[in-house]
XYZ file of C-alpha atoms in Angstrom:
418
model
C 16.495 -9.813 29.355
C 14.748 -13.185 28.860
C 17.774 -14.598 27.013
C 20.131 -13.311 29.719
C 18.098 -15.021 32.453
C 17.461 -18.204 30.430
C 21.097 -18.590 29.292
C 21.884 -21.309 31.917
C 18.888 -23.347 30.671
C 20.069 -23.151 27.040
C 23.633 -23.994 28.119
C 22.473 -27.044 30.070
C 20.759 -28.484 26.979
C 23.511 -27.568 24.503
C 26.253 -29.991 23.334
C 29.038 -28.358 25.365
C 31.409 -29.511 28.082
C 31.586 -26.287 30.116
C 28.160 -24.852 30.875
C 29.770 -21.765 32.441
C 31.607 -20.913 29.225
C 28.428 -21.524 27.238
C 26.425 -19.149 29.452
C 28.974 -16.364 28.867
C 28.950 -17.046 25.103
C 25.137 -16.893 24.968
C 25.094 -13.649 26.914
C 27.721 -12.219 24.552
C 25.031 -12.277 21.836
C 22.712 -9.948 23.739
C 24.217 -6.620 22.509
C 23.600 -7.735 18.912
C 20.048 -8.857 19.694
C 19.303 -5.460 21.249
C 20.220 -3.424 18.145
C 19.241 -5.814 15.317
C 15.444 -5.196 15.430
C 15.885 -1.429 15.023
C 18.269 -2.039 12.137
C 15.653 -4.215 10.415
C 13.152 -1.367 10.749
C 15.628 1.036 9.126
C 16.186 -1.400 6.243
C 12.428 -1.709 5.835
C 12.109 2.084 5.741
C 14.536 2.206 2.811
C 12.583 -0.542 1.045
C 9.351 1.361 1.597
C 10.931 4.325 -0.172
C 11.883 2.085 -3.134
C 15.582 2.435 -2.256
C 16.742 -1.166 -2.591
C 20.498 -0.645 -2.517
C 21.000 -0.259 1.280
C 18.962 -3.371 2.102
C 21.245 -5.728 0.184
C 24.572 -3.981 0.728
C 24.044 -3.515 4.485
C 23.424 -7.253 4.920
C 26.567 -8.154 2.984
C 28.583 -5.535 4.848
C 27.278 -6.898 8.161
C 28.350 -10.473 7.409
C 31.700 -9.572 5.828
C 32.673 -7.304 8.728
C 31.553 -9.976 11.211
C 33.881 -12.519 9.597
C 36.740 -9.982 9.539
C 36.138 -9.227 13.234
C 36.215 -12.951 14.077
C 39.480 -13.422 12.208
C 41.178 -10.313 13.618
C 40.020 -10.740 17.230
C 40.913 -14.437 17.309
C 44.405 -13.729 15.981
C 45.016 -10.876 18.442
C 43.685 -12.763 21.471
C 45.453 -16.071 20.750
C 48.738 -15.097 19.074
C 49.443 -11.641 20.560
C 47.845 -11.718 24.034
C 48.195 -15.538 24.339
C 44.746 -16.016 25.881
C 42.760 -19.233 25.723
C 40.605 -20.302 22.792
C 37.568 -19.720 25.005
C 38.202 -15.962 24.902
C 38.400 -16.138 21.130
C 35.003 -17.884 21.100
C 33.498 -15.066 23.174
C 34.907 -12.546 20.689
C 33.518 -14.571 17.771
C 30.034 -14.503 19.288
C 30.337 -10.783 20.024
C 31.275 -10.314 16.350
C 27.548 -10.313 15.541
C 27.313 -6.974 17.361
C 30.356 -5.621 15.509
C 28.826 -6.645 12.164
C 25.504 -5.022 13.072
C 27.318 -1.839 14.102
C 29.129 -1.741 10.746
C 25.773 -2.157 9.000
C 24.332 0.711 11.057
C 27.219 2.966 10.036
C 26.610 2.179 6.363
C 22.840 2.784 6.665
C 23.344 6.121 8.441
C 25.935 7.233 5.866
C 23.592 6.253 3.027
C 20.711 8.114 4.669
C 22.757 11.298 5.047
C 23.891 11.080 1.427
C 20.286 10.711 0.217
C 18.718 13.140 2.707
C 18.108 15.963 0.164
C 16.283 13.485 -2.101
C 14.122 12.193 0.764
C 13.227 15.756 1.798
C 12.148 16.502 -1.749
C 9.963 13.387 -1.765
C 8.424 14.472 1.548
C 7.542 17.906 0.144
C 5.974 16.344 -2.964
C 4.122 13.581 -1.132
C 0.381 13.564 -0.522
C -1.063 14.622 2.804
C -1.460 11.720 5.238
C -5.004 10.357 5.527
C -4.333 8.010 8.430
C -7.202 8.118 10.907
C -6.778 5.008 13.049
C -3.119 4.470 13.929
C -3.923 1.720 16.450
C -5.762 -0.326 13.824
C -2.861 0.049 11.392
C -0.327 -1.148 13.971
C -2.493 -4.167 14.810
C -2.739 -5.019 11.100
C 1.041 -4.640 10.706
C 1.650 -6.934 13.703
C -0.746 -9.534 12.271
C 0.779 -9.404 8.783
C 4.332 -9.571 10.181
C 3.879 -12.926 11.947
C 4.595 -15.079 8.835
C 7.581 -12.846 7.984
C 8.997 -13.295 11.493
C 8.511 -17.079 11.440
C 9.993 -17.485 7.937
C 12.862 -15.117 8.765
C 13.713 -17.268 11.774
C 13.503 -20.548 9.809
C 17.237 -21.251 9.595
C 17.730 -20.281 13.242
C 14.910 -22.620 14.275
C 16.634 -25.418 12.375
C 19.892 -24.671 14.198
C 18.058 -24.644 17.523
C 16.801 -28.173 16.779
C 20.426 -29.266 16.340
C 21.502 -27.441 19.471
C 18.784 -28.830 21.713
C 18.483 -32.418 20.441
C 21.991 -33.332 19.266
C 23.316 -33.619 22.821
C 20.380 -35.754 23.963
C 20.834 -38.187 21.063
C 24.629 -38.414 21.274
C 24.917 -38.690 25.045
C 21.510 -40.026 26.074
C 20.743 -42.516 23.287
C 24.248 -43.416 22.058
C 26.061 -43.059 25.393
C 28.923 -40.963 23.977
C 30.998 -38.577 26.079
C 30.315 -34.846 26.467
C 33.779 -34.027 25.075
C 33.210 -36.054 21.902
C 29.690 -34.608 21.477
C 31.025 -31.058 21.720
C 33.832 -31.867 19.269
C 31.417 -33.229 16.645
C 28.891 -30.410 17.153
C 31.617 -27.786 16.799
C 32.885 -29.425 13.588
C 29.523 -29.821 11.811
C 27.620 -26.771 13.072
C 29.192 -24.219 15.417
C 32.325 -23.474 13.369
C 30.952 -23.676 9.794
C 27.893 -21.534 10.564
C 30.175 -18.603 11.369
C 31.340 -18.610 7.732
C 28.450 -19.998 5.684
C 26.065 -17.282 6.878
C 27.646 -15.055 4.219
C 26.065 -17.237 1.490
C 22.629 -17.035 3.092
C 23.013 -13.264 3.547
C 23.862 -12.962 -0.149
C 20.676 -14.812 -1.125
C 18.634 -12.778 1.358
C 20.025 -9.591 -0.182
C 19.017 -10.715 -3.681
C 15.542 -11.734 -2.508
C 15.075 -8.607 -0.410
C 16.016 -6.363 -3.301
C 13.361 -8.035 -5.462
C 10.644 -7.882 -2.820
C 9.305 -4.304 -3.337
C 9.280 -4.636 -7.148
C 7.432 -7.947 -7.027
C 4.947 -6.646 -4.469
C 4.227 -3.558 -6.559
C 3.638 -5.308 -9.901
C 1.695 -8.113 -8.215
C -0.606 -5.606 -6.507
C -1.309 -4.111 -9.928
C -2.250 -7.515 -11.325
C 0.546 -7.419 -13.888
C 1.254 -11.155 -14.084
C 3.482 -10.814 -17.112
C 5.775 -8.402 -15.256
C 5.681 -10.634 -12.165
C 6.831 -13.569 -14.289
C 9.677 -11.487 -15.745
C 10.838 -10.301 -12.312
C 10.660 -13.846 -10.928
C 12.780 -15.114 -13.822
C 15.321 -12.344 -13.208
C 15.365 -13.070 -9.475
C 16.108 -16.788 -9.932
C 18.701 -16.091 -12.627
C 20.488 -13.627 -10.343
C 20.419 -16.174 -7.532
C 21.941 -18.933 -9.679
C 24.459 -16.650 -11.358
C 25.787 -15.077 -8.133
C 25.313 -17.530 -5.250
C 26.300 -20.759 -7.064
C 29.819 -19.627 -8.102
C 30.437 -18.139 -4.641
C 29.550 -21.524 -3.114
C 31.776 -23.315 -5.651
C 34.839 -21.175 -4.889
C 34.186 -21.299 -1.146
C 33.852 -25.104 -1.122
C 37.034 -25.496 -3.192
C 38.834 -23.456 -0.507
C 37.214 -25.235 2.456
C 40.544 -26.631 3.744
C 42.214 -23.218 3.598
C 39.177 -21.380 5.034
C 38.911 -23.840 7.917
C 42.622 -23.400 8.599
C 42.434 -19.595 8.501
C 39.545 -19.286 10.927
C 39.981 -22.409 13.060
C 42.696 -25.037 12.458
C 43.970 -27.143 9.568
C 41.985 -30.362 9.506
C 40.729 -32.536 6.660
C 37.710 -33.607 8.717
C 36.909 -29.969 9.567
C 37.311 -29.006 5.904
C 34.897 -31.765 4.845
C 32.262 -30.601 7.327
C 32.738 -27.009 6.135
C 32.340 -28.064 2.486
C 29.144 -29.983 3.333
C 27.846 -26.934 5.209
C 28.625 -24.641 2.275
C 26.428 -26.719 -0.044
C 23.827 -26.995 2.702
C 23.842 -23.192 2.895
C 23.290 -23.057 -0.856
C 20.154 -25.197 -0.480
C 19.038 -22.959 2.397
C 19.761 -19.858 0.315
C 17.574 -21.134 -2.533
C 14.799 -21.895 -0.021
C 15.097 -18.494 1.694
C 14.915 -16.747 -1.675
C 11.787 -18.681 -2.647
C 10.065 -18.121 0.708
C 10.815 -14.386 0.571
C 9.483 -14.160 -2.978
C 6.261 -15.937 -1.965
C 5.792 -13.432 0.836
C 6.246 -10.548 -1.606
C 3.532 -12.115 -3.782
C 1.057 -12.216 -0.851
C 1.495 -15.908 -0.096
C 2.864 -15.314 3.413
C 0.771 -17.995 5.115
C 1.654 -20.488 2.404
C 5.365 -19.700 2.877
C 5.033 -20.203 6.625
C 3.228 -23.529 6.137
C 6.020 -24.759 3.814
C 8.618 -23.833 6.428
C 6.661 -25.660 9.138
C 6.578 -28.775 6.917
C 10.366 -28.545 6.567
C 10.882 -28.167 10.304
C 8.631 -31.182 11.004
C 10.711 -33.236 8.536
C 13.897 -32.027 10.252
C 12.539 -33.077 13.642
C 11.397 -36.456 12.337
C 14.721 -37.294 10.667
C 16.979 -35.906 13.394
C 16.958 -38.923 15.707
C 17.403 -41.768 13.159
C 20.001 -39.966 11.026
C 22.049 -38.647 13.968
C 21.928 -42.086 15.592
C 23.419 -43.617 12.422
C 25.666 -40.848 11.049
C 26.113 -38.483 14.019
C 27.163 -35.027 12.756
C 26.667 -35.922 9.107
C 23.190 -37.179 9.992
C 22.208 -33.753 11.336
C 23.455 -32.135 8.110
C 21.503 -34.643 5.982
C 18.317 -34.066 8.006
C 18.606 -30.329 7.369
C 19.374 -30.857 3.680
C 16.345 -33.090 3.131
C 14.067 -30.669 5.005
C 15.154 -27.664 2.942
C 15.084 -29.580 -0.347
C 11.423 -30.360 0.376
C 10.821 -26.669 1.123
C 12.488 -25.739 -2.199
C 10.291 -28.203 -4.107
C 7.093 -26.894 -2.488
C 8.023 -23.228 -2.921
C 9.160 -23.298 -6.544
C 6.337 -25.633 -7.554
C 3.914 -23.023 -6.200
C 5.722 -20.253 -8.084
C 5.700 -22.258 -11.314
C 1.984 -23.081 -11.079
C 0.720 -19.650 -9.993
C 2.884 -17.524 -12.294
C 3.697 -19.986 -15.127
C 7.448 -19.457 -14.791
C 9.313 -21.573 -17.348
C 12.087 -23.288 -15.368
C 13.720 -24.501 -18.584
C 14.991 -20.946 -19.019
C 17.408 -21.558 -16.133
C 19.062 -24.644 -17.669
C 21.834 -22.699 -19.512
C 22.670 -20.795 -16.310
C 22.790 -24.050 -14.333
C 24.978 -25.744 -16.968
C 27.374 -22.784 -16.830
C 27.744 -23.272 -13.087
C 28.142 -27.048 -13.397
C 31.009 -26.493 -15.866
C 32.527 -23.894 -13.546
C 32.211 -26.310 -10.599
C 34.047 -29.080 -12.472
C 36.808 -26.710 -13.663
C 37.272 -25.178 -10.193
C 37.397 -28.489 -8.330
C 39.804 -30.004 -10.882
C 42.045 -26.942 -10.613
C 42.041 -27.154 -6.813
C 42.849 -30.893 -6.864
C 45.703 -30.303 -9.306
C 47.175 -27.380 -7.331
C 46.784 -29.118 -3.943
C 48.792 -32.045 -5.331
C 51.677 -29.618 -5.820
C 51.243 -27.199 -2.941
C 49.090 -27.030 0.208
C 49.383 -24.030 2.567
C 50.208 -24.928 6.159
C 50.115 -21.520 7.885
C 47.229 -19.073 8.281
C 49.015 -16.273 6.418
C 49.889 -18.493 3.451
C 46.365 -19.965 3.423
C 44.901 -16.450 3.359
C 47.215 -15.410 0.507
C 46.487 -18.626 -1.407
C 42.723 -18.197 -0.942
C 42.851 -14.608 -2.197
C 44.815 -15.555 -5.327
C 42.734 -18.654 -6.062
C 39.445 -16.839 -5.395
C 40.297 -13.899 -7.651
C 41.563 -16.258 -10.361
C 38.434 -18.424 -10.209
C 36.230 -15.341 -10.245
C 37.975 -14.022 -13.359
C 37.549 -17.402 -15.076
C 33.822 -17.340 -14.268
C 33.548 -13.794 -15.607
C 35.367 -14.703 -18.844
C 33.265 -17.852 -19.406
C 29.986 -16.043 -18.719
C 31.028 -13.144 -20.935
C 32.212 -15.454 -23.724
C 28.915 -17.330 -23.949
C 26.745 -14.233 -23.455
C 25.409 -15.041 -19.981
C 26.716 -11.831 -18.416
C 24.970 -9.534 -20.890
C 21.803 -11.647 -20.888
C 21.395 -11.667 -17.105
C 22.420 -8.076 -16.399
C 20.849 -6.492 -19.496
């Protein structure tokens, strides 16, 4: 209700030309906002029952279906019903609700499939000894504050761009509203619709590790904590890095499929993909710290990052415009990564040299993938959405198979998933 009423205020301060269209787009998010909190509770219930699978898979399913909905609805509205691009934008915003609905369907299906097991656990569980429900809920609310703040970290960073980019571009630099909207769309609004998949992937990996880390840490088993932390970071590097590599290599095609074919748009998307990788590493570290009972420390690290983002926003945007906003975010989250993983290394004596082979594998894969894309693009570049989609599918599967073969050949696959 507050967002619905305040939508004109947000629209007025956003880098858009039409405030009316922006108000409708903001209000199109409300259905998703209504159902997302309950879905988070359901995911938490599964985690509390040590069932980690639905937490990670539901997040991936949510983001993948959201992207599919954006692609399908935009194509139908623009090329079949011949409506304006504005209608496609509304559908893209509403896609968050469609993705959440798909996640709900998966969670309900998983619950029904596991219902006999849960009933058995209920019969075998101890009798509840809860005496003061009000006190427990107050404690939960207090403990959840750092989780809420850290969980909203990336959104807070995006809000800084949304609220201050217009003021800098139009107020300080005297640029037009049309140009400001064009740059903002290229560096933030469009890429964020796609790069959220990378962050969701990292969140799924971190979320799946959270109950295990919390359990062994509560038991004071530092050796097991160290082992789980090493596994968590290895999984993150092994899975998220190659996804980012393939995605960035296909930035021109991906930009063309979802928006329009543009070298400038592809460059911004590629920069955003690697920015999302930095964010993903930070999100993973912050989530791990929270699992290890360093919630306040995680929140303080995020606040430091946001202060750095705010401090760098004006000078970097004034000099580099859209690229300046990306650099300000990158620097802020790199600092967060340094603080987070330094804390993990000191408190749990994690040996970061163990990750060097995994990193080298991904550096080699990055070089091979980029060289292959440069070579192929010199021969053929898709110019239609259908051909770009087909090309991306073939290239992505091929690159994925190469990564699998390389990792299998040098023993990384067996080492990481053993």
